[in-house]
Amino acid sequence: MVDINNFLSLQIHGGADHGDGIADSVASLLTFFETLFALDSGDIFSTLMPGIAGMANIHPLLVHFPLAFLSAFFVLDLFGTMAKKQHWRNIASCLLYLGTAGAALAVTAGFIAAGSVMHGENVHALMERHEHFGVSILSLAALLSMWRLKSGAVVQGGANNFFLALSALLCVLLLLGADLGGLMVYHYGVAVDAAVVPEHGYMHLHQH
């Protein structure tokens, strides 16, 4: 059993995973802001957003938006259809439009990234397939968006079954495309600077 009092004591007084308590965390935050205010305006962004500033391209940042919006669109539209909740489906339409716009930005950034990131022969075929998935996702999302707009926000009748089938296909394509993207980054290290792990590195093991 977890001793809640002991667990809270570790978090407040220190001795948890990182050995820092609330006082140390607050002091560290204040030190960060003090350092931030002393910087030039050009260095503030790279200090606040070091991850984005250190990226070779913004494609990995943008892909999260179509993944989230289009997946949420399908789930909400499906349950809205099953529960006959029209307002759920109206919200799903907005998510579809946002996801399509996000896919357009992600695909554009992806083509720019493909031409600017060095990669070997073992990755080139994967990158080509990843691009094909991206273009297919954008095309299908745009088709569904135009269909939705033309039908007056929500497709009705038997055509809706086909619409939902295409939406499910869209989610499958999202999954396959994201899987290839993860493979290129986490297995082949595309556009990633290798981190040197010190001999005595950290392993975050949480014990309760």
PDB file of C-alpha atoms in Angstrom, residues 17-186:
ATOM      1  CA  ASP A  17      12.835  11.323  -7.567  1.00  0.00           C
ATOM      2  CA  HIS A  18      14.876  14.500  -8.040  1.00  0.00           C
ATOM      3  CA  GLY A  19      15.581  15.249  -4.402  1.00  0.00           C
ATOM      4  CA  ASP A  20      13.985  18.725  -4.622  1.00  0.00           C
ATOM      5  CA  GLY A  21      11.154  20.060  -2.530  1.00  0.00           C
ATOM      6  CA  ILE A  22       8.736  22.907  -3.170  1.00  0.00           C
ATOM      7  CA  ALA A  23      11.123  25.538  -1.788  1.00  0.00           C
ATOM      8  CA  ASP A  24      13.886  24.424  -4.161  1.00  0.00           C
ATOM      9  CA  SER A  25      11.477  24.412  -7.081  1.00  0.00           C
ATOM     10  CA  VAL A  26      10.285  27.959  -6.331  1.00  0.00           C
ATOM     11  CA  ALA A  27      13.867  29.176  -5.923  1.00  0.00           C
ATOM     12  CA  SER A  28      14.831  27.587  -9.224  1.00  0.00           C
ATOM     13  CA  LEU A  29      11.863  29.232 -10.966  1.00  0.00           C
ATOM     14  CA  LEU A  30      12.723  32.670  -9.560  1.00  0.00           C
ATOM     15  CA  THR A  31      16.337  32.249 -10.657  1.00  0.00           C
ATOM     16  CA  PHE A  32      15.143  31.358 -14.149  1.00  0.00           C
ATOM     17  CA  PHE A  33      13.030  34.536 -14.419  1.00  0.00           C
ATOM     18  CA  GLU A  34      15.853  36.653 -13.036  1.00  0.00           C
ATOM     19  CA  THR A  35      18.162  35.265 -15.726  1.00  0.00           C
ATOM     20  CA  LEU A  36      15.495  35.769 -18.385  1.00  0.00           C
ATOM     21  CA  PHE A  37      14.994  39.459 -17.638  1.00  0.00           C
ATOM     22  CA  ALA A  38      18.742  40.044 -17.946  1.00  0.00           C
ATOM     23  CA  LEU A  39      18.863  38.712 -21.523  1.00  0.00           C
ATOM     24  CA  ASP A  40      18.672  40.631 -24.772  1.00  0.00           C
ATOM     25  CA  SER A  41      15.369  40.453 -26.652  1.00  0.00           C
ATOM     26  CA  GLY A  42      16.907  38.172 -29.267  1.00  0.00           C
ATOM     27  CA  ASP A  43      17.897  35.586 -26.671  1.00  0.00           C
ATOM     28  CA  ILE A  44      14.606  35.541 -24.765  1.00  0.00           C
ATOM     29  CA  PHE A  45      12.827  33.267 -27.246  1.00  0.00           C
ATOM     30  CA  SER A  46      15.636  30.704 -27.352  1.00  0.00           C
ATOM     31  CA  THR A  47      15.673  30.677 -23.546  1.00  0.00           C
ATOM     32  CA  LEU A  48      11.894  30.348 -23.174  1.00  0.00           C
ATOM     33  CA  MET A  49      11.504  27.845 -26.018  1.00  0.00           C
ATOM     34  CA  PRO A  50      14.844  26.030 -26.309  1.00  0.00           C
ATOM     35  CA  GLY A  51      13.226  23.024 -27.927  1.00  0.00           C
ATOM     36  CA  ILE A  52      11.748  24.962 -30.838  1.00  0.00           C
ATOM     37  CA  ALA A  53      14.853  27.147 -31.187  1.00  0.00           C
ATOM     38  CA  GLY A  54      17.012  24.032 -31.448  1.00  0.00           C
ATOM     39  CA  MET A  55      14.867  22.257 -34.038  1.00  0.00           C
ATOM     40  CA  ALA A  56      16.194  21.812 -37.557  1.00  0.00           C
ATOM     41  CA  ASN A  57      12.641  22.365 -38.861  1.00  0.00           C
ATOM     42  CA  ILE A  58       9.159  22.854 -37.422  1.00  0.00           C
ATOM     43  CA  HIS A  59       7.521  19.839 -39.073  1.00  0.00           C
ATOM     44  CA  PRO A  60       7.674  17.685 -35.884  1.00  0.00           C
ATOM     45  CA  LEU A  61       5.945  20.501 -34.017  1.00  0.00           C
ATOM     46  CA  LEU A  62       3.120  20.978 -36.526  1.00  0.00           C
ATOM     47  CA  VAL A  63       2.194  17.304 -36.972  1.00  0.00           C
ATOM     48  CA  HIS A  64       0.654  17.161 -33.496  1.00  0.00           C
ATOM     49  CA  PHE A  65      -2.226  19.431 -34.523  1.00  0.00           C
ATOM     50  CA  PRO A  66      -3.721  17.338 -37.369  1.00  0.00           C
ATOM     51  CA  LEU A  67      -3.133  14.180 -35.318  1.00  0.00           C
ATOM     52  CA  ALA A  68      -5.117  15.579 -32.400  1.00  0.00           C
ATOM     53  CA  PHE A  69      -7.847  17.409 -34.321  1.00  0.00           C
ATOM     54  CA  LEU A  70      -8.584  14.719 -36.918  1.00  0.00           C
ATOM     55  CA  SER A  71      -8.577  11.875 -34.381  1.00  0.00           C
ATOM     56  CA  ALA A  72     -10.910  13.822 -32.081  1.00  0.00           C
ATOM     57  CA  PHE A  73     -13.128  14.638 -35.093  1.00  0.00           C
ATOM     58  CA  PHE A  74     -13.638  10.966 -35.919  1.00  0.00           C
ATOM     59  CA  VAL A  75     -14.341   9.902 -32.334  1.00  0.00           C
ATOM     60  CA  LEU A  76     -16.790  12.751 -31.686  1.00  0.00           C
ATOM     61  CA  ASP A  77     -18.533  12.334 -35.043  1.00  0.00           C
ATOM     62  CA  LEU A  78     -18.908   8.587 -34.534  1.00  0.00           C
ATOM     63  CA  PHE A  79     -20.353   8.909 -31.029  1.00  0.00           C
ATOM     64  CA  GLY A  80     -22.486  11.845 -32.138  1.00  0.00           C
ATOM     65  CA  THR A  81     -23.979   9.676 -34.871  1.00  0.00           C
ATOM     66  CA  MET A  82     -24.584   6.739 -32.532  1.00  0.00           C
ATOM     67  CA  ALA A  83     -26.110   8.923 -29.805  1.00  0.00           C
ATOM     68  CA  LYS A  84     -27.950  11.160 -32.315  1.00  0.00           C
ATOM     69  CA  LYS A  85     -26.370  14.266 -30.796  1.00  0.00           C
ATOM     70  CA  GLN A  86     -26.378  16.905 -33.504  1.00  0.00           C
ATOM     71  CA  HIS A  87     -24.336  19.438 -31.514  1.00  0.00           C
ATOM     72  CA  TRP A  88     -21.574  16.858 -31.013  1.00  0.00           C
ATOM     73  CA  ARG A  89     -21.356  16.454 -34.776  1.00  0.00           C
ATOM     74  CA  ASN A  90     -21.289  20.212 -35.270  1.00  0.00           C
ATOM     75  CA  ILE A  91     -18.264  20.408 -32.977  1.00  0.00           C
ATOM     76  CA  ALA A  92     -16.737  17.497 -34.899  1.00  0.00           C
ATOM     77  CA  SER A  93     -17.076  19.531 -38.106  1.00  0.00           C
ATOM     78  CA  CYS A  94     -15.000  22.333 -36.575  1.00  0.00           C
ATOM     79  CA  LEU A  95     -12.344  19.820 -35.533  1.00  0.00           C
ATOM     80  CA  LEU A  96     -12.276  18.450 -39.080  1.00  0.00           C
ATOM     81  CA  TYR A  97     -11.696  21.911 -40.569  1.00  0.00           C
ATOM     82  CA  LEU A  98      -8.974  22.704 -38.024  1.00  0.00           C
ATOM     83  CA  GLY A  99      -7.334  19.344 -38.648  1.00  0.00           C
ATOM     84  CA  THR A 100      -7.355  19.896 -42.404  1.00  0.00           C
ATOM     85  CA  ALA A 101      -5.707  23.294 -42.003  1.00  0.00           C
ATOM     86  CA  GLY A 102      -3.151  21.753 -39.641  1.00  0.00           C
ATOM     87  CA  ALA A 103      -2.462  18.953 -42.129  1.00  0.00           C
ATOM     88  CA  ALA A 104      -1.817  21.513 -44.866  1.00  0.00           C
ATOM     89  CA  LEU A 105       0.758  23.281 -42.681  1.00  0.00           C
ATOM     90  CA  ALA A 106       2.365  20.009 -41.582  1.00  0.00           C
ATOM     91  CA  VAL A 107       2.662  18.681 -45.142  1.00  0.00           C
ATOM     92  CA  THR A 108       4.139  21.960 -46.384  1.00  0.00           C
ATOM     93  CA  ALA A 109       6.684  21.976 -43.560  1.00  0.00           C
ATOM     94  CA  GLY A 110       7.376  18.297 -44.232  1.00  0.00           C
ATOM     95  CA  PHE A 111       8.327  18.915 -47.867  1.00  0.00           C
ATOM     96  CA  ILE A 112      10.616  21.746 -46.772  1.00  0.00           C
ATOM     97  CA  ALA A 113      12.167  19.493 -44.118  1.00  0.00           C
ATOM     98  CA  ALA A 114      12.728  16.637 -46.590  1.00  0.00           C
ATOM     99  CA  GLY A 115      14.788  18.931 -48.790  1.00  0.00           C
ATOM    100  CA  SER A 116      16.833  20.393 -45.959  1.00  0.00           C
ATOM    101  CA  VAL A 117      17.554  17.433 -43.657  1.00  0.00           C
ATOM    102  CA  MET A 118      20.459  15.123 -44.437  1.00  0.00           C
ATOM    103  CA  HIS A 119      19.528  11.436 -44.525  1.00  0.00           C
ATOM    104  CA  GLY A 120      20.987   8.207 -45.834  1.00  0.00           C
ATOM    105  CA  GLU A 121      19.783   5.613 -48.311  1.00  0.00           C
ATOM    106  CA  ASN A 122      18.274   3.529 -45.514  1.00  0.00           C
ATOM    107  CA  VAL A 123      15.918   6.397 -44.614  1.00  0.00           C
ATOM    108  CA  HIS A 124      15.085   7.767 -48.066  1.00  0.00           C
ATOM    109  CA  ALA A 125      12.458   5.130 -48.892  1.00  0.00           C
ATOM    110  CA  LEU A 126      10.850   5.574 -45.471  1.00  0.00           C
ATOM    111  CA  MET A 127      10.749   9.338 -45.971  1.00  0.00           C
ATOM    112  CA  GLU A 128       9.122   8.938 -49.389  1.00  0.00           C
ATOM    113  CA  ARG A 129       6.455   6.658 -47.921  1.00  0.00           C
ATOM    114  CA  HIS A 130       5.940   9.094 -45.036  1.00  0.00           C
ATOM    115  CA  GLU A 131       5.407  11.888 -47.559  1.00  0.00           C
ATOM    116  CA  HIS A 132       2.859   9.783 -49.457  1.00  0.00           C
ATOM    117  CA  PHE A 133       0.927   9.190 -46.238  1.00  0.00           C
ATOM    118  CA  GLY A 134       1.004  12.921 -45.500  1.00  0.00           C
ATOM    119  CA  VAL A 135      -0.332  13.883 -48.930  1.00  0.00           C
ATOM    120  CA  SER A 136      -3.009  11.166 -48.704  1.00  0.00           C
ATOM    121  CA  ILE A 137      -4.093  12.418 -45.267  1.00  0.00           C
ATOM    122  CA  LEU A 138      -4.331  16.004 -46.492  1.00  0.00           C
ATOM    123  CA  SER A 139      -6.246  15.000 -49.639  1.00  0.00           C
ATOM    124  CA  LEU A 140      -8.730  12.842 -47.744  1.00  0.00           C
ATOM    125  CA  ALA A 141      -9.227  15.437 -45.002  1.00  0.00           C
ATOM    126  CA  ALA A 142      -9.826  18.126 -47.634  1.00  0.00           C
ATOM    127  CA  LEU A 143     -12.345  15.856 -49.404  1.00  0.00           C
ATOM    128  CA  LEU A 144     -14.226  15.192 -46.169  1.00  0.00           C
ATOM    129  CA  SER A 145     -14.201  18.906 -45.327  1.00  0.00           C
ATOM    130  CA  MET A 146     -15.646  19.875 -48.723  1.00  0.00           C
ATOM    131  CA  TRP A 147     -18.256  17.118 -48.460  1.00  0.00           C
ATOM    132  CA  ARG A 148     -19.220  18.341 -45.012  1.00  0.00           C
ATOM    133  CA  LEU A 149     -19.471  21.962 -46.129  1.00  0.00           C
ATOM    134  CA  LYS A 150     -21.512  21.083 -49.215  1.00  0.00           C
ATOM    135  CA  SER A 151     -23.955  18.968 -47.194  1.00  0.00           C
ATOM    136  CA  GLY A 152     -24.624  21.769 -44.726  1.00  0.00           C
ATOM    137  CA  ALA A 153     -22.185  20.879 -41.948  1.00  0.00           C
ATOM    138  CA  VAL A 154     -23.330  17.267 -41.357  1.00  0.00           C
ATOM    139  CA  VAL A 155     -23.814  14.333 -43.739  1.00  0.00           C
ATOM    140  CA  GLN A 156     -27.126  12.519 -43.260  1.00  0.00           C
ATOM    141  CA  GLY A 157     -28.671   9.217 -44.262  1.00  0.00           C
ATOM    142  CA  GLY A 158     -26.902   6.245 -45.783  1.00  0.00           C
ATOM    143  CA  ALA A 159     -24.130   8.451 -47.155  1.00  0.00           C
ATOM    144  CA  ASN A 160     -23.019   9.059 -43.573  1.00  0.00           C
ATOM    145  CA  ASN A 161     -21.931   5.431 -43.224  1.00  0.00           C
ATOM    146  CA  PHE A 162     -19.560   5.882 -46.152  1.00  0.00           C
ATOM    147  CA  PHE A 163     -18.436   9.215 -44.709  1.00  0.00           C
ATOM    148  CA  LEU A 164     -17.594   7.549 -41.384  1.00  0.00           C
ATOM    149  CA  ALA A 165     -15.759   4.739 -43.198  1.00  0.00           C
ATOM    150  CA  LEU A 166     -13.571   7.329 -44.940  1.00  0.00           C
ATOM    151  CA  SER A 167     -13.032   9.060 -41.604  1.00  0.00           C
ATOM    152  CA  ALA A 168     -11.874   5.769 -40.089  1.00  0.00           C
ATOM    153  CA  LEU A 169      -9.511   5.304 -43.042  1.00  0.00           C
ATOM    154  CA  LEU A 170      -8.183   8.788 -42.348  1.00  0.00           C
ATOM    155  CA  CYS A 171      -7.319   7.769 -38.779  1.00  0.00           C
ATOM    156  CA  VAL A 172      -5.567   4.623 -40.034  1.00  0.00           C
ATOM    157  CA  LEU A 173      -3.454   6.747 -42.383  1.00  0.00           C
ATOM    158  CA  LEU A 174      -2.649   9.098 -39.504  1.00  0.00           C
ATOM    159  CA  LEU A 175      -1.445   6.152 -37.419  1.00  0.00           C
ATOM    160  CA  LEU A 176       0.695   4.694 -40.198  1.00  0.00           C
ATOM    161  CA  GLY A 177       2.221   8.062 -41.083  1.00  0.00           C
ATOM    162  CA  ALA A 178       2.987   8.886 -37.453  1.00  0.00           C
ATOM    163  CA  ASP A 179       4.571   5.465 -36.989  1.00  0.00           C
ATOM    164  CA  LEU A 180       6.977   6.083 -39.869  1.00  0.00           C
ATOM    165  CA  GLY A 181       7.789   9.530 -38.525  1.00  0.00           C
ATOM    166  CA  GLY A 182       8.598   8.070 -35.135  1.00  0.00           C
ATOM    167  CA  LEU A 183      10.736   5.362 -36.743  1.00  0.00           C
ATOM    168  CA  MET A 184      12.822   7.926 -38.627  1.00  0.00           C
ATOM    169  CA  VAL A 185      13.370  10.057 -35.541  1.00  0.00           C
ATOM    170  CA  TYR A 186      13.759   7.533 -32.728  1.00  0.00           C
TER     171      TYR A 186
END
